[in-house]
Tab-separated table of C-alpha atoms and ligand atoms in Angstrom:
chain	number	residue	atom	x	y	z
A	197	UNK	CA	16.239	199.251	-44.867
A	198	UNK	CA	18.805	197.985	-42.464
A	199	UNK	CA	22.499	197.596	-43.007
A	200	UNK	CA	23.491	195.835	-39.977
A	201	UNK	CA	22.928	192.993	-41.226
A	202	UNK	CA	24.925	193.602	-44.406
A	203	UNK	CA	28.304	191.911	-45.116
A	204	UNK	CA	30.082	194.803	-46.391
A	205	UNK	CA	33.016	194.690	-48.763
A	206	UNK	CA	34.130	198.317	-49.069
A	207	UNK	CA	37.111	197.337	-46.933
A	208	UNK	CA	37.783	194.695	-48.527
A	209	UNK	CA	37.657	196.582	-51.779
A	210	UNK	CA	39.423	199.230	-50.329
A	211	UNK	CA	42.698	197.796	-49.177
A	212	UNK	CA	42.722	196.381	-52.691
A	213	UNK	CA	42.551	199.165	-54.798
A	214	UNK	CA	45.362	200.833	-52.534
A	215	UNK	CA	47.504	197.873	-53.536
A	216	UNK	CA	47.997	199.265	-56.989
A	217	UNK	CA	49.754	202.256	-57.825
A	218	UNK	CA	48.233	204.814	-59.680
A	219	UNK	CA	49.844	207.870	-59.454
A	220	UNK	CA	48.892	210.582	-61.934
A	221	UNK	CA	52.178	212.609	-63.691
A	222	UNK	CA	51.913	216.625	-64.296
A	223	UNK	CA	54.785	215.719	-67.146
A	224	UNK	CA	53.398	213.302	-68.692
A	225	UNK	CA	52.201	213.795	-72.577
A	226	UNK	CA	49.433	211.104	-72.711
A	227	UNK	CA	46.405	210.251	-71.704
A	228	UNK	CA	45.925	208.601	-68.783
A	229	UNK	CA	49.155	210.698	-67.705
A	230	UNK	CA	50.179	206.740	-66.378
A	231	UNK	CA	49.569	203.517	-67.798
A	232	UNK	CA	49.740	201.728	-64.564
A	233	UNK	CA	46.641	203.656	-63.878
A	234	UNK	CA	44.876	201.166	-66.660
A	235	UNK	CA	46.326	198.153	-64.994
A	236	UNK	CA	43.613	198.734	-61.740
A	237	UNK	CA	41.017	200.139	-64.225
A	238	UNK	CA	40.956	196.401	-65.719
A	239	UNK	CA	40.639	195.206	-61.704
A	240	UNK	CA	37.604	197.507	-61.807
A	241	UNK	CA	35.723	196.547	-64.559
A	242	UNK	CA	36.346	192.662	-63.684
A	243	UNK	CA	35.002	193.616	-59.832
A	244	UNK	CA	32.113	195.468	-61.637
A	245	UNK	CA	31.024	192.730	-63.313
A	246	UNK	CA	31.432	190.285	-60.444
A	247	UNK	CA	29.227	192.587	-58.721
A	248	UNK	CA	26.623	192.313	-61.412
A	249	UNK	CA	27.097	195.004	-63.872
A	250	UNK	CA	27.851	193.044	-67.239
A	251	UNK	CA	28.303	195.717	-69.404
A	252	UNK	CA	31.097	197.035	-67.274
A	253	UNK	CA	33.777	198.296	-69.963
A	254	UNK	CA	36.872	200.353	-69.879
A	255	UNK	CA	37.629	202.612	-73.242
A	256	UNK	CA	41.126	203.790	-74.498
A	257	UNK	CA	41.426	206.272	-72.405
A	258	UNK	CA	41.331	204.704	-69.011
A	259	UNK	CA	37.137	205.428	-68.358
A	260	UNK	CA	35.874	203.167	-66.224
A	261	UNK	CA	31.792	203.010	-66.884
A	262	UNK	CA	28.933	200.429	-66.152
A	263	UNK	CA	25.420	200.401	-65.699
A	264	UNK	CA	22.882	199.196	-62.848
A	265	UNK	CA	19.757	198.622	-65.278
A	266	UNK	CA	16.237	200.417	-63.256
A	267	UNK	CA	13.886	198.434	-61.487
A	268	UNK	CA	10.776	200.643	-61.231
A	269	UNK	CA	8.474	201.099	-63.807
A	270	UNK	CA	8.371	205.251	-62.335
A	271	UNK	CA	9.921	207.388	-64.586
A	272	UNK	CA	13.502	209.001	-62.962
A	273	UNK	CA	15.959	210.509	-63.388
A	274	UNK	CA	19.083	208.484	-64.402
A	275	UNK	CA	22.052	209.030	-61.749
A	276	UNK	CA	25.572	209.140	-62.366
A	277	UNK	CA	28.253	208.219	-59.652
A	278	UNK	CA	31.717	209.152	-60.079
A	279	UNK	CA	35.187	208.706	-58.564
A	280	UNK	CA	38.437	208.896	-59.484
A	281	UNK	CA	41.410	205.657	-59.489
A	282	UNK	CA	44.654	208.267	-59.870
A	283	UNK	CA	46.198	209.561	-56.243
A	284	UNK	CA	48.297	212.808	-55.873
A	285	UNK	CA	51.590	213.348	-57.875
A	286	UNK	CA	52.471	214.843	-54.461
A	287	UNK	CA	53.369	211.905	-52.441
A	288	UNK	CA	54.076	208.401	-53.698
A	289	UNK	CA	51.815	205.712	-53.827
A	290	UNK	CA	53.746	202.883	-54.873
A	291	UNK	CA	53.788	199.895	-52.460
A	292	UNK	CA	51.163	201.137	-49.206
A	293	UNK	CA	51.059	199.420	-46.727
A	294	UNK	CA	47.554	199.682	-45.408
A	295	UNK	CA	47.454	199.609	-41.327
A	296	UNK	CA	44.234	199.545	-39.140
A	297	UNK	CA	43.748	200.856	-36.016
A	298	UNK	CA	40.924	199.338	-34.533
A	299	UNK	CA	38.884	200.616	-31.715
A	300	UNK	CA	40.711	204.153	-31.846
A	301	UNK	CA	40.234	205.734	-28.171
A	302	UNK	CA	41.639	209.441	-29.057
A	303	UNK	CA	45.211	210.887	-28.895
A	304	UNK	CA	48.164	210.783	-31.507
A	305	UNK	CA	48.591	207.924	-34.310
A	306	UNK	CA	52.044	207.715	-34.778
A	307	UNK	CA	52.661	205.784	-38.356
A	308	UNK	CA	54.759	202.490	-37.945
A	309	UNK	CA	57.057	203.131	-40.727
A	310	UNK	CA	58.142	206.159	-39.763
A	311	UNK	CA	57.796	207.706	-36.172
A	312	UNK	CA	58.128	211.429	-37.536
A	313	UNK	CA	54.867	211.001	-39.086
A	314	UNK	CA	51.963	211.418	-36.780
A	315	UNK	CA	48.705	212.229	-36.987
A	316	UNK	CA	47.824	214.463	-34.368
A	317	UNK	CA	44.752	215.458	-32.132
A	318	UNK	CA	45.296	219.023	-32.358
A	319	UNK	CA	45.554	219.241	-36.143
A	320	UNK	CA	42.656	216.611	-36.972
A	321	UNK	CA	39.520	217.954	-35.330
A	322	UNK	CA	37.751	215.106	-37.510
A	323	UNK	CA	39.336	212.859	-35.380
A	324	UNK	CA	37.117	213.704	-31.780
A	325	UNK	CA	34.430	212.349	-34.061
A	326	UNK	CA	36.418	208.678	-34.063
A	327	UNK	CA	35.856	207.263	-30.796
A	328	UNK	CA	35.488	203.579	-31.076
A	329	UNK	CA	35.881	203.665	-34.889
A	330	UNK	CA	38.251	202.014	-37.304
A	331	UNK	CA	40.981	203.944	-39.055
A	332	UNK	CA	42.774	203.042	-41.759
A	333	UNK	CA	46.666	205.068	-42.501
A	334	UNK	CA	49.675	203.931	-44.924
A	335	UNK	CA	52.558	203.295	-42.524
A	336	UNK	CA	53.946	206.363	-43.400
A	337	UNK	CA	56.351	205.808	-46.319
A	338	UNK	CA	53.485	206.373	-48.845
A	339	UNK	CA	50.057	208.230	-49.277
A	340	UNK	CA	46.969	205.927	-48.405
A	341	UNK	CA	44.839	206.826	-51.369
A	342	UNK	CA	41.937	206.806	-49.798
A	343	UNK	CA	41.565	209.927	-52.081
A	344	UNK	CA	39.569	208.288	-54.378
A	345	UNK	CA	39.725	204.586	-53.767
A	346	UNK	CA	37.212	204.730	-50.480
A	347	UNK	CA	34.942	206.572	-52.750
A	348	UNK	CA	35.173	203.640	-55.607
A	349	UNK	CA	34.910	201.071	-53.309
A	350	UNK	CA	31.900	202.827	-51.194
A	351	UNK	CA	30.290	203.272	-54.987
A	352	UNK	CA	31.203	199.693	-55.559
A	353	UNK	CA	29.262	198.046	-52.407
A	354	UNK	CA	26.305	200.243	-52.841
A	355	UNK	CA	25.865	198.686	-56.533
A	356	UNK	CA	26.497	195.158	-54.564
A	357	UNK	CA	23.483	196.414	-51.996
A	358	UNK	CA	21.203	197.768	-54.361
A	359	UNK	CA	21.716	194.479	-56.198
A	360	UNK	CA	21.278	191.827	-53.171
A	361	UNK	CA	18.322	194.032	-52.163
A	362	UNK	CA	16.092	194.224	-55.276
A	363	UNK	CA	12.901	195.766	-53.061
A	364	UNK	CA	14.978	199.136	-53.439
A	365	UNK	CA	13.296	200.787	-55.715
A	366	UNK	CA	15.956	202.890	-58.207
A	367	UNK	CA	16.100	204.264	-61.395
A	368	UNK	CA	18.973	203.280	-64.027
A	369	UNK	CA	22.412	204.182	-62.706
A	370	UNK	CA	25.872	205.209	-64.388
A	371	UNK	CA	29.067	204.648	-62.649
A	372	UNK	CA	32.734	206.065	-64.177
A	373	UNK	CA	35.605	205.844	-62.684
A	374	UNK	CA	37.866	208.342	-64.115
A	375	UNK	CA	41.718	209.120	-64.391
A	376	UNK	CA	44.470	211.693	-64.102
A	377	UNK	CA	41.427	213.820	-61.712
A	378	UNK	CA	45.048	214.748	-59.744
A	379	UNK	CA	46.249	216.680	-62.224
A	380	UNK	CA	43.156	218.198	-63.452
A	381	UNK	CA	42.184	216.402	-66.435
A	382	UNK	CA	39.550	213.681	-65.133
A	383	UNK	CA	36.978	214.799	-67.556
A	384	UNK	CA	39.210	215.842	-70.088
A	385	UNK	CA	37.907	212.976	-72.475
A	386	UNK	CA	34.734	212.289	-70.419
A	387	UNK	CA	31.820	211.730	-72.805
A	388	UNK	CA	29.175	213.545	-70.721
A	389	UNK	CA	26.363	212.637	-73.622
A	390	UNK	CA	27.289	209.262	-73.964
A	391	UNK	CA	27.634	208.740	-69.914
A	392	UNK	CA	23.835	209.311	-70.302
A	393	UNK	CA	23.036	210.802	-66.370
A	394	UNK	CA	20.823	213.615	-65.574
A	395	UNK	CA	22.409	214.183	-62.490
A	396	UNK	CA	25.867	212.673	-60.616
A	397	UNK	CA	27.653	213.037	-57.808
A	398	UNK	CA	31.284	212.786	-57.132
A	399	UNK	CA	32.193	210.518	-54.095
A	400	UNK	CA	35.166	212.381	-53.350
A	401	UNK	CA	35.129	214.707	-50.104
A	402	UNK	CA	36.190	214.308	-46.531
A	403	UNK	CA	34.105	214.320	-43.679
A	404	UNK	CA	31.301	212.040	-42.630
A	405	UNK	CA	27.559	214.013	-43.378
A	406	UNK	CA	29.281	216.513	-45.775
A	407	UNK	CA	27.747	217.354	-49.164
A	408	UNK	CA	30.301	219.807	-51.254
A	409	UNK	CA	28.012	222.104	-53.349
A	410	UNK	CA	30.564	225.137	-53.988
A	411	UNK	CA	33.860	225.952	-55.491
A	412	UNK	CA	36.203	228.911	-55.965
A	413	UNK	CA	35.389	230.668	-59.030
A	414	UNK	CA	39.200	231.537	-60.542
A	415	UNK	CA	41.088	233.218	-62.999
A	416	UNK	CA	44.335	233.903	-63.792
A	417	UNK	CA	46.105	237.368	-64.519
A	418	UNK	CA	49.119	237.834	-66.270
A	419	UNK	CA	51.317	240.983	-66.329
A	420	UNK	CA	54.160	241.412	-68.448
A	421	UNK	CA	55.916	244.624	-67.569
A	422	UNK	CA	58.308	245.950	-70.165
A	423	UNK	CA	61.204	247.739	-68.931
A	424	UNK	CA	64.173	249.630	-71.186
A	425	UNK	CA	67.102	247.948	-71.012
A	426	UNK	CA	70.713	249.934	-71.689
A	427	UNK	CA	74.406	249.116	-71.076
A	428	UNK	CA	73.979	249.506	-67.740
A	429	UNK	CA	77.733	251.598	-67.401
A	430	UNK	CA	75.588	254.816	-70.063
A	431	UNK	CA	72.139	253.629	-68.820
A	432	UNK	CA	71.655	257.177	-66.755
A	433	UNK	CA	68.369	258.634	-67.104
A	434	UNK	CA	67.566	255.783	-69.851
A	435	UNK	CA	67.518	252.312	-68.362
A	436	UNK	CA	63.845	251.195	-66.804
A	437	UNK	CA	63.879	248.226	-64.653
A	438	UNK	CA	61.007	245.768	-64.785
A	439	UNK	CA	62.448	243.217	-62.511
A	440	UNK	CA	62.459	246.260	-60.000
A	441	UNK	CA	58.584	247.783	-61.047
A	442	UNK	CA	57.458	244.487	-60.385
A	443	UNK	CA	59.115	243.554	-56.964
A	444	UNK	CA	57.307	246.942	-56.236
A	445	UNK	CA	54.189	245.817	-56.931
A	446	UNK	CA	53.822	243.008	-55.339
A	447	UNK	CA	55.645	244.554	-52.412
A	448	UNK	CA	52.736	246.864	-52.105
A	449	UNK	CA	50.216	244.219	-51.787
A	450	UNK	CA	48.607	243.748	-48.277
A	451	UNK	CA	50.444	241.343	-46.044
A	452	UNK	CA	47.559	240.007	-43.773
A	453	UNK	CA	45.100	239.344	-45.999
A	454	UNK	CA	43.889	238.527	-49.396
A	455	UNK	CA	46.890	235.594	-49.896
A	456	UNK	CA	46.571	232.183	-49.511
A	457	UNK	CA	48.427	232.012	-46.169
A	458	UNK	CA	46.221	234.427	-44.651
A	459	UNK	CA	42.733	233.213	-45.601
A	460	UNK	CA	40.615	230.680	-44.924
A	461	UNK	CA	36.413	229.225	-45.559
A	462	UNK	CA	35.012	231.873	-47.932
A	463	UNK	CA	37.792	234.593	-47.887
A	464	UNK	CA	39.258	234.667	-51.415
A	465	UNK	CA	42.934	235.773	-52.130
A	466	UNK	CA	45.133	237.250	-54.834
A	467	UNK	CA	48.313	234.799	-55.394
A	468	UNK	CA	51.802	235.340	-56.923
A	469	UNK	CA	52.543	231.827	-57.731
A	470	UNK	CA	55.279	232.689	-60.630
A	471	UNK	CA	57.843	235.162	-61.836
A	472	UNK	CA	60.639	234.933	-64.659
A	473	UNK	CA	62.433	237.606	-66.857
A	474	UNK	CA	64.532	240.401	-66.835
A	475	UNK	CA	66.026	244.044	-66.993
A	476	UNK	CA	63.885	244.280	-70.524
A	477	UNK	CA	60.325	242.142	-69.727
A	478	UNK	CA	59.563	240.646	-66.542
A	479	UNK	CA	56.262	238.560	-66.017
A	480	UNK	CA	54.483	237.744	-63.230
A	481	UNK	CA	51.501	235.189	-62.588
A	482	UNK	CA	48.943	235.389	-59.754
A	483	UNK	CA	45.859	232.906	-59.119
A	484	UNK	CA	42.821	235.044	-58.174
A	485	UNK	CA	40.434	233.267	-56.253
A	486	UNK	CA	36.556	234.322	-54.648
A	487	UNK	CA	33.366	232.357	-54.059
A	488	UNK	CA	31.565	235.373	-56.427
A	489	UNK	CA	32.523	236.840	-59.559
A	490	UNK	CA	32.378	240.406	-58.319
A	491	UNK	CA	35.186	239.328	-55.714
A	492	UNK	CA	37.548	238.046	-58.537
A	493	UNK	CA	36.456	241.401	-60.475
A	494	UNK	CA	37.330	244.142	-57.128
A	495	UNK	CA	40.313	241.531	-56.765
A	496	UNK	CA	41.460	242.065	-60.304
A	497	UNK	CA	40.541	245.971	-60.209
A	498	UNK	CA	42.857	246.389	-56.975
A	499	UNK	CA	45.771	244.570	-59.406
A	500	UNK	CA	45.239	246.563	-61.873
A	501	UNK	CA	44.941	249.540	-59.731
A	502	UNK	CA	48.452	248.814	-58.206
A	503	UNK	CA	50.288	248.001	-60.881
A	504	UNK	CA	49.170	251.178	-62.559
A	505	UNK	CA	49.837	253.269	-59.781
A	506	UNK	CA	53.354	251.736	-59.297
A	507	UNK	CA	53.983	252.380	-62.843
A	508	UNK	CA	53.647	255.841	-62.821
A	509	UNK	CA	57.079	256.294	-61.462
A	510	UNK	CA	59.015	254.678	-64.135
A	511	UNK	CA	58.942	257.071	-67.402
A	512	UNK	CA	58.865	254.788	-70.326
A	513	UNK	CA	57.640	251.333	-68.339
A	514	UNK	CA	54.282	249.855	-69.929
A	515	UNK	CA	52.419	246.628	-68.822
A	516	UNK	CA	50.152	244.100	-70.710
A	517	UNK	CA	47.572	243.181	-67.644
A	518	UNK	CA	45.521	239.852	-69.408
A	519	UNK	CA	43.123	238.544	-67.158
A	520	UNK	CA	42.143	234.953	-68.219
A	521	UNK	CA	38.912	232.497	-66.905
A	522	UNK	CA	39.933	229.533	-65.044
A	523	UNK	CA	36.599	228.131	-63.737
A	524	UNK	CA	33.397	228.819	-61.875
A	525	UNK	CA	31.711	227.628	-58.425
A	526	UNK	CA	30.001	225.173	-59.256
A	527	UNK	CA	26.918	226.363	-57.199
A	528	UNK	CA	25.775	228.998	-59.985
A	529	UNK	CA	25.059	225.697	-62.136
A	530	UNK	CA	23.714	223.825	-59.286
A	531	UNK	CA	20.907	226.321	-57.987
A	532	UNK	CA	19.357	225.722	-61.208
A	533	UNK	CA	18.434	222.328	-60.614
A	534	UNK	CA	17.983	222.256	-56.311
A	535	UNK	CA	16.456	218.571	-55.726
A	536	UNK	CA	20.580	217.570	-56.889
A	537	UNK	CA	21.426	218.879	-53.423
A	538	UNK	CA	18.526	218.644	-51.615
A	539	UNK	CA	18.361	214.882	-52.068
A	540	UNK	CA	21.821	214.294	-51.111
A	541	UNK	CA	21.419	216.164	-47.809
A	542	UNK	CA	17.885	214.331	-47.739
A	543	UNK	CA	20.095	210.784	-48.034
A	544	UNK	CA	22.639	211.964	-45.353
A	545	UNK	CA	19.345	212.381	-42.915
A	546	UNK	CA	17.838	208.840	-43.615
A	547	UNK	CA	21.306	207.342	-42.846
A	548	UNK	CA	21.550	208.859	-39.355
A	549	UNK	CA	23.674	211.685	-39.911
A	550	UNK	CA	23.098	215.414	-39.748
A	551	UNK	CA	23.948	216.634	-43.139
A	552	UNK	CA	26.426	219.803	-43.959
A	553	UNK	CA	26.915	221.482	-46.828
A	554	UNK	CA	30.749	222.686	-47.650
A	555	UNK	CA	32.632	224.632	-49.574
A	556	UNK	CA	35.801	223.489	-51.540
A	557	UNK	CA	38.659	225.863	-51.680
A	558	UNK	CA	39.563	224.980	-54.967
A	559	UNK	CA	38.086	223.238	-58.519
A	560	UNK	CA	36.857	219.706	-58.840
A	561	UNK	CA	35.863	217.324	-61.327
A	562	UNK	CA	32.436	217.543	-60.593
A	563	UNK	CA	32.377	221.602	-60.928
A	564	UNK	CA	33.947	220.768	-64.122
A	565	UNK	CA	31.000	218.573	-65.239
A	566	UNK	CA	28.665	221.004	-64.124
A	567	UNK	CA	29.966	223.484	-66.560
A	568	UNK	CA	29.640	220.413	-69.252
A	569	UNK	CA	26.045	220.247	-68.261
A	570	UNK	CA	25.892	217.649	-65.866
A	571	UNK	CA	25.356	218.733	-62.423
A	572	UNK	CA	27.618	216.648	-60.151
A	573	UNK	CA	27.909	218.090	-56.154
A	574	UNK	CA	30.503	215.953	-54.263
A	575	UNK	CA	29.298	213.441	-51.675
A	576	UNK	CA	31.818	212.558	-48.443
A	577	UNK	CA	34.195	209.708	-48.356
A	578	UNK	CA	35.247	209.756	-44.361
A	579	UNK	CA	38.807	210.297	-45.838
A	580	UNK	CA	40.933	212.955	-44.321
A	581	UNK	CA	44.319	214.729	-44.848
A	582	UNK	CA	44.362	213.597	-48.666
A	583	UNK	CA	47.370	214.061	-50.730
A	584	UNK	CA	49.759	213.532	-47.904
A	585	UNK	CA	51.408	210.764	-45.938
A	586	UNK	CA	49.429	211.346	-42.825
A	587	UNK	CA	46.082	210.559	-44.846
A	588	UNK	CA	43.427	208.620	-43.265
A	589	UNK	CA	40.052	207.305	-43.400
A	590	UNK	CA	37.187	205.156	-40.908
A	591	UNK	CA	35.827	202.231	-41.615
A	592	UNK	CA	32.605	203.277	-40.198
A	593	UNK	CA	32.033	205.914	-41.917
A	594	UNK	CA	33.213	204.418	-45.214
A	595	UNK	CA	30.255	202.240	-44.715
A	596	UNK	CA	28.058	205.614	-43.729
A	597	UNK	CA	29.143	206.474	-47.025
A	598	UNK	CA	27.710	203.602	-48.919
A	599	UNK	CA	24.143	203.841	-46.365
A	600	UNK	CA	24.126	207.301	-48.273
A	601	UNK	CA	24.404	205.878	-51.706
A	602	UNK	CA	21.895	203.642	-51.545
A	603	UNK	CA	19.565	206.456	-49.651
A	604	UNK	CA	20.200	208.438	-52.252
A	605	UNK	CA	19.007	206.612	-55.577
A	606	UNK	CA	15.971	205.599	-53.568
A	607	UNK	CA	15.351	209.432	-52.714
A	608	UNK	CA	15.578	210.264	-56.775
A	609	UNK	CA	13.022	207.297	-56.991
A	610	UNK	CA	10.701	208.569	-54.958
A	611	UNK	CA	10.745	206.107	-52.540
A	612	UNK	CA	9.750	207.065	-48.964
A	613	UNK	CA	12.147	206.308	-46.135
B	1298	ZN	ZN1	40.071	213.189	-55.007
C-alpha cells in the first residue's frame, strides 16, 4: 500500500481540534470534569460521520464511539482505538495559536508569543530526528494539545484511509474518544463490554516507532504517627512530638536515590508528596513506585523498617503504617495475550520504522483498561514535551502514525505486507 499518494487530513484535523478548549479540572464534581469538553466531542462525532462512520454517537458522559463495519469474510479479532479530547489542567489551553515550522534545519525554536519559551536542542534529543520535517508548537502562551488531539486526528485519517482504500482487508473496528484522561478518570464510565474490542490501543505516546507496553506498578502508604501532646510549659518527660518523629523519618531516607528527582527509566522511588498535622497526630503520604511488585514490597519494607526504627526513641509514640494499591504495569496483563504487542511493533516495521518498545513512568488509560480486561498498549503520536507550553509535534510523523494504523488492522487481519 502506498501513502504518498494520499491526501492526508490529520493536519488539517489537527489544528482543528486544538482550536477548542478542553481542559480537564482536578476540582470539578462532574463528569466530564468540563462541559466545554462536550462542545468538540459533538465536532467529533459530526467529523466521524463525514468520514463514513454513521453510527458515530456521543453518550452523556462525553464518550465519543463509532464503528468501521469489517470487510473480510476471515474471522478477527475486533480492534479498539482510543484517544483522549481533554489536555492537561497544568497549562491552559484556551485560545492556541497553532504555528508551523516548516522545513526545521536543527537548533533552538524560540515560540513567537513569548521569547522566554524555547525549545531547545539540548533538552529535546527527539528533535536530531527532525531534519527537514514539519513541527507544529502553540506560540507559547498556551499548551499545543497535541496530547491527545494528534492521536484523534491520526485515528481519524486512518478510518478515512481504510475507507477510500476498501482492498485493505480489516476486521470490525471501535474507536472512543474519551474525556477527563488528564485527571485520571478517562475510563471511569467507559463501558468496556459494550465498546465490544478484543484488543485496543491507545494513540497516546511520544516518539515516532515507539510502542508503550509497561507502566509503574504503585501504591500508596499512609502513616499516621500519634504523638502525646501536653501544655507544653509541664510537658517534661510527657509530651511526644509527632511532627518531630516524622521529620526524622523522612530525614533518614537516602538522598541520592530512590526519589523521584534522583531516578530515571526503570529505577523506582519512594515519594513524600504530603504532610499535615500536629504536636498530637501527624500524617504523612508517599507514592511508591517500581516496574515489579517485589520492588514496591522491599520499598514498602524499608518504610516500614524506618519508621519503626525511628520510633523506638520516642516512649509512648505509635504509628498506623496502611499501605494501599494504586495500579499495576500493565505488562503483567499484556504477556498474556503477546500478538497485542507483537503486531503493533510488526505495523511500526511495515511502515518504515524500526520499532521500540517503552516504558511509561507512570499510569495510563490503557493500563487501566487492561486491568478491565481489555488489553490496550499505547501506540506513538510524534508529540513531545506534553503538558507544557513548549509541547510539540511533526507533521511527518503524525502521518507515520496513521501508516501504522492502517498497518496495524491489516496485521490483526492477517493480511501479508
Ligand atoms: Zn495523553
Amino acid at each position: 500500500m502506498s501513502f504518498e499518494n494520499y491526501d492526508h487530513t490529520v493536519v488539517d484535523l489537527f489544528l482543528k481540534y486544538v482550536n477548542y478548549d478542553t481542559q480537564s479540572s482536578e476540582e470539578s464534581q462532574t463528569y466530564p470534569s468540563t462541559d466545554k469538553q462536550k462542545i468538540l466531542g459533538a465536532v467529533l462525532v459530526e467529523d466521524l460521520k463525514q468520514i463514513g462512520l454513521p453510527d458515530a454517537a456521543m453518550d452523556t458522559y462525553g464518550y465519543v464511539t463509532a464503528t468501521l463495519q469489517a470487510n473480510c469474510n476471515r474471522k478477527t479479532p475486533v480492534i479498539g482505538l482510543i484517544a483522549h479530547m481533554d489536555t492537561s489542567p497544568e497549562v491552559s489551553g484556551t485560545d492556541v495559536k497553532p504555528q508551523i515550522h516548516s522545513n526545521y534545519r536543527g537548533g533552538d525554536i524560540t515560540l513567537s508569543g513569548d521569547a522566554s519559551q524555547i525549545i531547545r536542542e539540548a533538552d529535546n534529543p527527539g528533535l536530531k530526528d527532525q531534519s527537514g520535517h514539519d513541527i507544529i508548537t502553540s506560540d507559547g502562551t498556551t499548551l499545543l494539545g497535541a496530547d491527545n488531539k494528534a492521536g484523534i486526528a491520526e485515528i481519524f485519517d486512518a478510518l478515512r484511509y481504510l475507507i477510500k482504500h476498501p482492498e485493505i482487508e480489516h476486521g470490525t473496528i471501535r474507536v472512543a474518544v474519551t474525556p477527563d484522561e488528564e485527571i485520571g478518570a478517562g475510563t471511569k464510565y467507559f463501558d468496556v463490554q459494550a465498546f465490544g474490542a478484543d484488543y485496543a490501543y491507545t494513540v497516546d505516546g511520544e516518539t515516532a516507532g515507539e510502542i508503550e507496553n509497561e507502566t509503574f506498578c504503585a501504591d500508596a502508604v499512609t502513616m499516621k504517627i500519634s504523638g502525646v501532646n501536653v501544655h507544653p510549659g509541664y510537658a517534661k518527660g510527657k509530651l511526644v512530638n509527632a511532627i518531630k518523629i516524622a521529620s526524622e523519618m523522612i530525614a533518614s531516607l537516602p538522598k541520592d536515590r530512590l526519589s523521584p528527582e534522583t531516578t530515571e527509566k526503570r529505577e523506582g522511588y519512594v515519594h513524600p508528596h504530603h504532610i499535615s498535622g500536629g504536636v498530637e497526630l501527624t500524617t504523612v503520604k508517599f507514592l511508591i513506585r517500581d516496574f515489579e511488585e517485589q520492588g514496591l514490597k522491599d520499598k514498602e519494607a524499608m518504610l516500614k523498617e524506618r519508621i519503626d526504627t525511628v520510633i523506638k526513641g520516642y516512649p509512648g509514640a505509635r504509628v498506623d503504617f496502611q499501605v494501599e494499591e494504586s495500579y499495576r504495569n500493565m505488562r503483567f496483563q499484556l504477556d498474556q495475550e503477546p500478538r497485542v504487542v507483537e503486531h503493533a511493533l510488526e505495523a511500526v516495521r511495515r511502515a518504515g520504522m524500526e520499532p521500540k518498545l517503552n516504558l511509561i513512568r507512570g499510569g495510563t488509560d490503557g493500563a487501566k483498561l487492561c486491568y478491565k480486561g481489555l488489553l490496550a498498549p499505547n501506540i506513538f503520536t510524534g508529540g513531545h514535551n506534553f503538558h507544557s507550553k513548549l509541547e510539540w509535534v511533526s507533521v511527518q510523523d503524525m502521518k507515520k502514525a496513521v501508516e501504522v494504523i492502517v498497518h496495524l488492522v491489516q496485521v490483526w487481519a492477517g493480511q501479508v505486507a
